[in-house]
PDB file of C-alpha atoms in Angstrom:
ATOM      1  CA  MET A   1     -13.828 -13.145   5.035  1.00  0.00           C
ATOM      2  CA  ARG A   2     -11.746 -14.814   2.373  1.00  0.00           C
ATOM      3  CA  ALA A   3      -7.988 -14.390   2.360  1.00  0.00           C
ATOM      4  CA  TYR A   4      -6.457 -12.919  -0.764  1.00  0.00           C
ATOM      5  CA  ARG A   5      -4.230 -15.174  -2.833  1.00  0.00           C
ATOM      6  CA  PRO A   6      -1.727 -13.155  -4.879  1.00  0.00           C
ATOM      7  CA  GLN A   7      -0.981 -13.852  -8.520  1.00  0.00           C
ATOM      8  CA  SER A   8       2.319 -13.636 -10.399  1.00  0.00           C
ATOM      9  CA  PHE A   9       4.269 -10.390 -10.732  1.00  0.00           C
ATOM     10  CA  HIS A  10       4.495  -8.397 -13.977  1.00  0.00           C
ATOM     11  CA  SER A  11       6.159  -4.989 -13.927  1.00  0.00           C
ATOM     12  CA  ASP A  12       5.596  -3.857 -17.513  1.00  0.00           C
ATOM     13  CA  ARG A  13       2.409  -1.901 -16.741  1.00  0.00           C
ATOM     14  CA  LEU A  14       3.807   0.656 -14.266  1.00  0.00           C
ATOM     15  CA  PRO A  15       3.945   3.653 -13.896  1.00  0.00           C
ATOM     16  CA  CYS A  16       0.264   4.282 -14.124  1.00  0.00           C
ATOM     17  CA  ARG A  17      -2.704   5.814 -12.370  1.00  0.00           C
ATOM     18  CA  ILE A  18      -6.227   4.417 -12.223  1.00  0.00           C
ATOM     19  CA  VAL A  19      -9.590   6.031 -11.476  1.00  0.00           C
ATOM     20  CA  MET A  20     -12.801   4.369 -10.493  1.00  0.00           C
ATOM     21  CA  HIS A  21     -15.821   6.560 -10.057  1.00  0.00           C
ATOM     22  CA  HIS A  22     -18.577   3.974  -9.984  1.00  0.00           C
ATOM     23  CA  PHE A  23     -18.598   1.042  -7.614  1.00  0.00           C
ATOM     24  CA  LYS A  24     -20.884  -1.935  -8.126  1.00  0.00           C
ATOM     25  CA  LYS A  25     -22.130  -3.759  -5.070  1.00  0.00           C
ATOM     26  CA  ARG A  26     -20.872  -7.298  -4.581  1.00  0.00           C
ATOM     27  CA  SER A  27     -18.645  -7.247  -7.608  1.00  0.00           C
ATOM     28  CA  THR A  28     -14.939  -7.127  -8.209  1.00  0.00           C
ATOM     29  CA  PHE A  29     -13.511  -4.651 -10.656  1.00  0.00           C
ATOM     30  CA  ALA A  30     -11.484  -5.913 -13.534  1.00  0.00           C
ATOM     31  CA  VAL A  31      -8.847  -3.230 -13.805  1.00  0.00           C
ATOM     32  CA  MET A  32      -6.638  -2.592 -16.799  1.00  0.00           C
ATOM     33  CA  LEU A  33      -3.879  -0.293 -15.653  1.00  0.00           C
ATOM     34  CA  THR A  34      -3.164   2.462 -18.109  1.00  0.00           C
ATOM     35  CA  ALA A  35      -1.099   5.601 -17.877  1.00  0.00           C
ATOM     36  CA  GLY A  36      -2.899   8.792 -16.908  1.00  0.00           C
ATOM     37  CA  GLN A  37      -5.610   7.334 -14.691  1.00  0.00           C
ATOM     38  CA  ASP A  38      -6.218   7.608 -10.914  1.00  0.00           C
ATOM     39  CA  ILE A  39      -7.832   5.363  -8.313  1.00  0.00           C
ATOM     40  CA  SER A  40     -10.416   7.348  -6.418  1.00  0.00           C
ATOM     41  CA  MET A  41     -10.585   6.656  -2.689  1.00  0.00           C
ATOM     42  CA  GLU A  42     -14.160   7.848  -2.591  1.00  0.00           C
ATOM     43  CA  PRO A  43     -16.741   6.999  -1.559  1.00  0.00           C
ATOM     44  CA  ILE A  44     -15.039   5.885   1.639  1.00  0.00           C
ATOM     45  CA  ASP A  45     -17.607   3.123   2.252  1.00  0.00           C
ATOM     46  CA  LYS A  46     -16.242   1.357  -0.856  1.00  0.00           C
ATOM     47  CA  LEU A  47     -12.617   1.166   0.329  1.00  0.00           C
ATOM     48  CA  ASP A  48     -12.917  -2.559   1.028  1.00  0.00           C
ATOM     49  CA  GLU A  49     -13.739  -3.148  -2.626  1.00  0.00           C
ATOM     50  CA  LEU A  50     -10.922  -0.817  -3.640  1.00  0.00           C
ATOM     51  CA  ALA A  51      -8.560  -2.859  -1.439  1.00  0.00           C
ATOM     52  CA  GLY A  52      -9.475  -5.951  -3.451  1.00  0.00           C
ATOM     53  CA  THR A  53      -8.783  -4.084  -6.669  1.00  0.00           C
ATOM     54  CA  LEU A  54      -5.383  -3.011  -5.380  1.00  0.00           C
ATOM     55  CA  PHE A  55      -4.491  -6.602  -4.488  1.00  0.00           C
ATOM     56  CA  GLU A  56      -5.250  -7.544  -8.089  1.00  0.00           C
ATOM     57  CA  ALA A  57      -3.215  -4.618  -9.410  1.00  0.00           C
ATOM     58  CA  SER A  58      -0.261  -5.506  -7.164  1.00  0.00           C
ATOM     59  CA  GLU A  59       0.094  -8.828  -8.968  1.00  0.00           C
ATOM     60  CA  GLY A  60       1.338 -10.667  -5.910  1.00  0.00           C
ATOM     61  CA  ARG A  61       3.883  -8.215  -4.571  1.00  0.00           C
ATOM     62  CA  LYS A  62       4.194  -8.350  -0.785  1.00  0.00           C
ATOM     63  CA  ILE A  63       6.039  -5.088  -0.091  1.00  0.00           C
ATOM     64  CA  TRP A  64       3.806  -2.041  -0.465  1.00  0.00           C
ATOM     65  CA  LEU A  65       5.061   1.540  -0.081  1.00  0.00           C
ATOM     66  CA  PHE A  66       2.562   4.282   0.794  1.00  0.00           C
ATOM     67  CA  GLU A  67       3.672   7.830  -0.071  1.00  0.00           C
ATOM     68  CA  GLY A  68       1.532  10.801   0.893  1.00  0.00           C
ATOM     69  CA  GLY A  69       1.182  13.674   3.309  1.00  0.00           C
ATOM     70  CA  LEU A  70      -0.435  13.708   6.708  1.00  0.00           C
ATOM     71  CA  GLY A  71      -4.116  12.825   6.484  1.00  0.00           C
ATOM     72  CA  ALA A  72      -3.849  11.456   2.934  1.00  0.00           C
ATOM     73  CA  GLY A  73      -5.509   8.179   3.945  1.00  0.00           C
ATOM     74  CA  LYS A  74      -2.523   5.829   4.187  1.00  0.00           C
ATOM     75  CA  THR A  75      -3.517   4.181   7.475  1.00  0.00           C
ATOM     76  CA  THR A  76      -7.197   4.086   6.499  1.00  0.00           C
ATOM     77  CA  LEU A  77      -6.358   2.248   3.290  1.00  0.00           C
ATOM     78  CA  ILE A  78      -4.031  -0.136   5.130  1.00  0.00           C
ATOM     79  CA  LYS A  79      -6.887  -0.950   7.544  1.00  0.00           C
ATOM     80  CA  HIS A  80      -9.006  -2.069   4.582  1.00  0.00           C
ATOM     81  CA  LEU A  81      -6.140  -4.056   3.059  1.00  0.00           C
ATOM     82  CA  CYS A  82      -5.630  -5.838   6.387  1.00  0.00           C
ATOM     83  CA  ASP A  83      -9.349  -6.526   6.603  1.00  0.00           C
ATOM     84  CA  ARG A  84      -9.182  -8.161   3.173  1.00  0.00           C
ATOM     85  CA  LEU A  85      -6.335 -10.342   4.440  1.00  0.00           C
ATOM     86  CA  GLY A  86      -8.434 -11.439   7.415  1.00  0.00           C
ATOM     87  CA  VAL A  87      -6.784  -9.412  10.179  1.00  0.00           C
ATOM     88  CA  GLN A  88      -9.212  -9.426  13.101  1.00  0.00           C
ATOM     89  CA  GLU A  89      -7.419  -7.050  15.485  1.00  0.00           C
ATOM     90  CA  ALA A  90      -7.494  -3.255  15.407  1.00  0.00           C
ATOM     91  CA  VAL A  91      -5.155  -1.789  12.794  1.00  0.00           C
ATOM     92  CA  GLN A  92      -3.510   1.429  13.960  1.00  0.00           C
ATOM     93  CA  SER A  93      -0.654   3.552  12.723  1.00  0.00           C
ATOM     94  CA  PRO A  94       2.607   2.430  14.330  1.00  0.00           C
ATOM     95  CA  THR A  95       3.965   5.984  14.548  1.00  0.00           C
ATOM     96  CA  PHE A  96       5.638   5.451  17.915  1.00  0.00           C
ATOM     97  CA  SER A  97       6.373   1.722  17.771  1.00  0.00           C
ATOM     98  CA  LEU A  98       7.554   1.959  14.110  1.00  0.00           C
ATOM     99  CA  VAL A  99       6.078  -1.460  13.264  1.00  0.00           C
ATOM    100  CA  ASN A 100       2.911  -3.339  14.188  1.00  0.00           C
ATOM    101  CA  GLU A 101       2.481  -7.042  13.556  1.00  0.00           C
ATOM    102  CA  TYR A 102      -0.951  -8.471  12.759  1.00  0.00           C
ATOM    103  CA  ALA A 103      -2.112 -12.061  12.427  1.00  0.00           C
ATOM    104  CA  ALA A 104      -4.165 -12.732   9.313  1.00  0.00           C
ATOM    105  CA  LEU A 105      -6.062 -15.807   8.154  1.00  0.00           C
ATOM    106  CA  GLN A 106      -4.261 -19.095   7.560  1.00  0.00           C
ATOM    107  CA  GLY A 107      -1.206 -18.093   9.597  1.00  0.00           C
ATOM    108  CA  GLU A 108      -0.231 -15.157   7.390  1.00  0.00           C
ATOM    109  CA  THR A 109       1.556 -12.303   9.177  1.00  0.00           C
ATOM    110  CA  VAL A 110       1.166  -8.677   8.143  1.00  0.00           C
ATOM    111  CA  TYR A 111       3.736  -6.030   9.093  1.00  0.00           C
ATOM    112  CA  HIS A 112       2.670  -2.388   9.155  1.00  0.00           C
ATOM    113  CA  PHE A 113       5.438   0.224   9.324  1.00  0.00           C
ATOM    114  CA  ASP A 114       5.381   3.976   9.856  1.00  0.00           C
ATOM    115  CA  LEU A 115       8.818   5.421   9.108  1.00  0.00           C
ATOM    116  CA  TYR A 116       7.807   9.054   9.673  1.00  0.00           C
ATOM    117  CA  ARG A 117      10.134   9.473  12.661  1.00  0.00           C
ATOM    118  CA  LEU A 118      13.193   7.937  10.988  1.00  0.00           C
ATOM    119  CA  LYS A 119      15.866  10.241   9.654  1.00  0.00           C
ATOM    120  CA  SER A 120      17.845   7.854   7.422  1.00  0.00           C
ATOM    121  CA  ALA A 121      17.937   4.455   5.758  1.00  0.00           C
ATOM    122  CA  ARG A 122      20.523   3.506   8.367  1.00  0.00           C
ATOM    123  CA  GLU A 123      17.873   3.841  11.086  1.00  0.00           C
ATOM    124  CA  ALA A 124      15.619   1.510   9.082  1.00  0.00           C
ATOM    125  CA  TYR A 125      18.424  -1.051   9.033  1.00  0.00           C
ATOM    126  CA  GLU A 126      18.864  -0.584  12.787  1.00  0.00           C
ATOM    127  CA  ILE A 127      15.265  -1.663  13.425  1.00  0.00           C
ATOM    128  CA  GLY A 128      15.939  -4.794  11.367  1.00  0.00           C
ATOM    129  CA  ILE A 129      13.727  -3.871   8.437  1.00  0.00           C
ATOM    130  CA  GLU A 130      15.555  -6.193   6.027  1.00  0.00           C
ATOM    131  CA  GLU A 131      14.412  -9.201   8.076  1.00  0.00           C
ATOM    132  CA  TYR A 132      10.796  -8.109   7.683  1.00  0.00           C
ATOM    133  CA  LEU A 133      11.249  -7.489   3.963  1.00  0.00           C
ATOM    134  CA  ASP A 134      12.807 -10.920   3.484  1.00  0.00           C
ATOM    135  CA  SER A 135      10.085 -12.680   5.512  1.00  0.00           C
ATOM    136  CA  GLY A 136       7.771 -13.246   2.545  1.00  0.00           C
ATOM    137  CA  HIS A 137       4.903 -11.674   4.497  1.00  0.00           C
ATOM    138  CA  PHE A 138       2.979  -8.548   3.586  1.00  0.00           C
ATOM    139  CA  CYS A 139       4.840  -5.371   4.565  1.00  0.00           C
ATOM    140  CA  PHE A 140       2.755  -2.185   4.369  1.00  0.00           C
ATOM    141  CA  ILE A 141       5.118   0.769   4.779  1.00  0.00           C
ATOM    142  CA  GLU A 142       4.019   4.351   5.370  1.00  0.00           C
ATOM    143  CA  TRP A 143       6.509   7.190   4.777  1.00  0.00           C
ATOM    144  CA  PRO A 144       9.016   5.012   2.848  1.00  0.00           C
ATOM    145  CA  GLY A 145      10.970   7.925   1.342  1.00  0.00           C
ATOM    146  CA  VAL A 146      13.609   8.029   4.054  1.00  0.00           C
ATOM    147  CA  ALA A 147      14.615   4.457   3.241  1.00  0.00           C
ATOM    148  CA  ASP A 148      14.305   4.554  -0.576  1.00  0.00           C
ATOM    149  CA  PRO A 149      17.780   3.088  -1.192  1.00  0.00           C
ATOM    150  CA  ILE A 150      16.895  -0.197   0.520  1.00  0.00           C
ATOM    151  CA  TRP A 151      13.630  -1.128  -1.216  1.00  0.00           C
ATOM    152  CA  PRO A 152      13.802  -4.125  -3.534  1.00  0.00           C
ATOM    153  CA  ASP A 153      12.877  -3.797  -7.201  1.00  0.00           C
ATOM    154  CA  ASP A 154       9.533  -5.576  -6.897  1.00  0.00           C
ATOM    155  CA  VAL A 155       7.670  -3.270  -4.499  1.00  0.00           C
ATOM    156  CA  PHE A 156       4.146  -1.970  -5.067  1.00  0.00           C
ATOM    157  CA  ARG A 157       4.405   1.807  -4.621  1.00  0.00           C
ATOM    158  CA  LEU A 158       1.342   3.992  -4.082  1.00  0.00           C
ATOM    159  CA  ARG A 159       1.082   7.754  -3.757  1.00  0.00           C
ATOM    160  CA  LEU A 160      -2.007   9.029  -1.943  1.00  0.00           C
ATOM    161  CA  HIS A 161      -2.904  12.659  -2.542  1.00  0.00           C
ATOM    162  CA  LEU A 162      -5.698  15.123  -3.263  1.00  0.00           C
ATOM    163  CA  ASP A 163      -6.697  15.784  -6.858  1.00  0.00           C
ATOM    164  CA  HIS A 164      -7.586  19.224  -8.239  1.00  0.00           C
ATOM    165  CA  LEU A 165     -11.108  18.886  -6.775  1.00  0.00           C
ATOM    166  CA  GLY A 166      -9.844  18.015  -3.297  1.00  0.00           C
ATOM    167  CA  LYS A 167     -10.791  14.325  -3.625  1.00  0.00           C
ATOM    168  CA  ARG A 168      -8.470  11.625  -2.323  1.00  0.00           C
ATOM    169  CA  VAL A 169      -6.845   9.594  -5.080  1.00  0.00           C
ATOM    170  CA  ILE A 170      -4.149   6.956  -5.382  1.00  0.00           C
ATOM    171  CA  THR A 171      -1.445   7.046  -8.016  1.00  0.00           C
ATOM    172  CA  LEU A 172       0.507   3.879  -8.746  1.00  0.00           C
ATOM    173  CA  LEU A 173       4.206   4.601  -9.142  1.00  0.00           C
ATOM    174  CA  PRO A 174       7.143   2.590 -10.470  1.00  0.00           C
ATOM    175  CA  ALA A 175       8.983   0.551  -7.836  1.00  0.00           C
ATOM    176  CA  LYS A 176      12.160   2.621  -8.105  1.00  0.00           C
ATOM    177  CA  ILE A 177      11.748   6.353  -8.542  1.00  0.00           C
ATOM    178  CA  GLU A 178      13.780   9.492  -8.244  1.00  0.00           C
ATOM    179  CA  ARG A 179      12.836  11.357  -5.073  1.00  0.00           C
ATOM    180  CA  SER A 180      12.452  14.554  -7.086  1.00  0.00           C
ATOM    181  CA  THR A 181       9.550  13.028  -9.059  1.00  0.00           C
ATOM    182  CA  ILE A 182       7.275  12.858  -6.019  1.00  0.00           C
ATOM    183  CA  THR A 183       5.594  16.130  -5.177  1.00  0.00           C
TER     184      THR A 183
END
């Protein structure tokens, strides 16, 4: 497995949503992000390829926020992102530990957070989240809403949800959003 090497950051293309219905074997999608599109999370056996597409769309950002209800696919997607980064160990939701640390290829560290049990941004500070965010390593954060005031401006924010047909989709959101805009 090859480790992903991020590119430079450009924020002028968000907010947007992308959809991909057809996956080609052994190819990488060239994605032009445009408003009004979704990224389909189906078929599930193509999530590894979708993970690669998301790394391209993130344009090098290391802090990823995953919005979405229970069972939306946040942890499943993070497993595929970690696989792309070369994480060899089992990736599991850190619901009770709040953060899991994984070793990736070439000494890269990946932090996986689940903030579901936190009640305030203050509690996020109490677990030392700013040290993780400042580490320069990938931080994949589930349930980030409770700590919205502390996220830096250059995060990659994803909303996972069901579309009108009951299919799982991903919507890319701007880094800073009003809480009332997420449904």
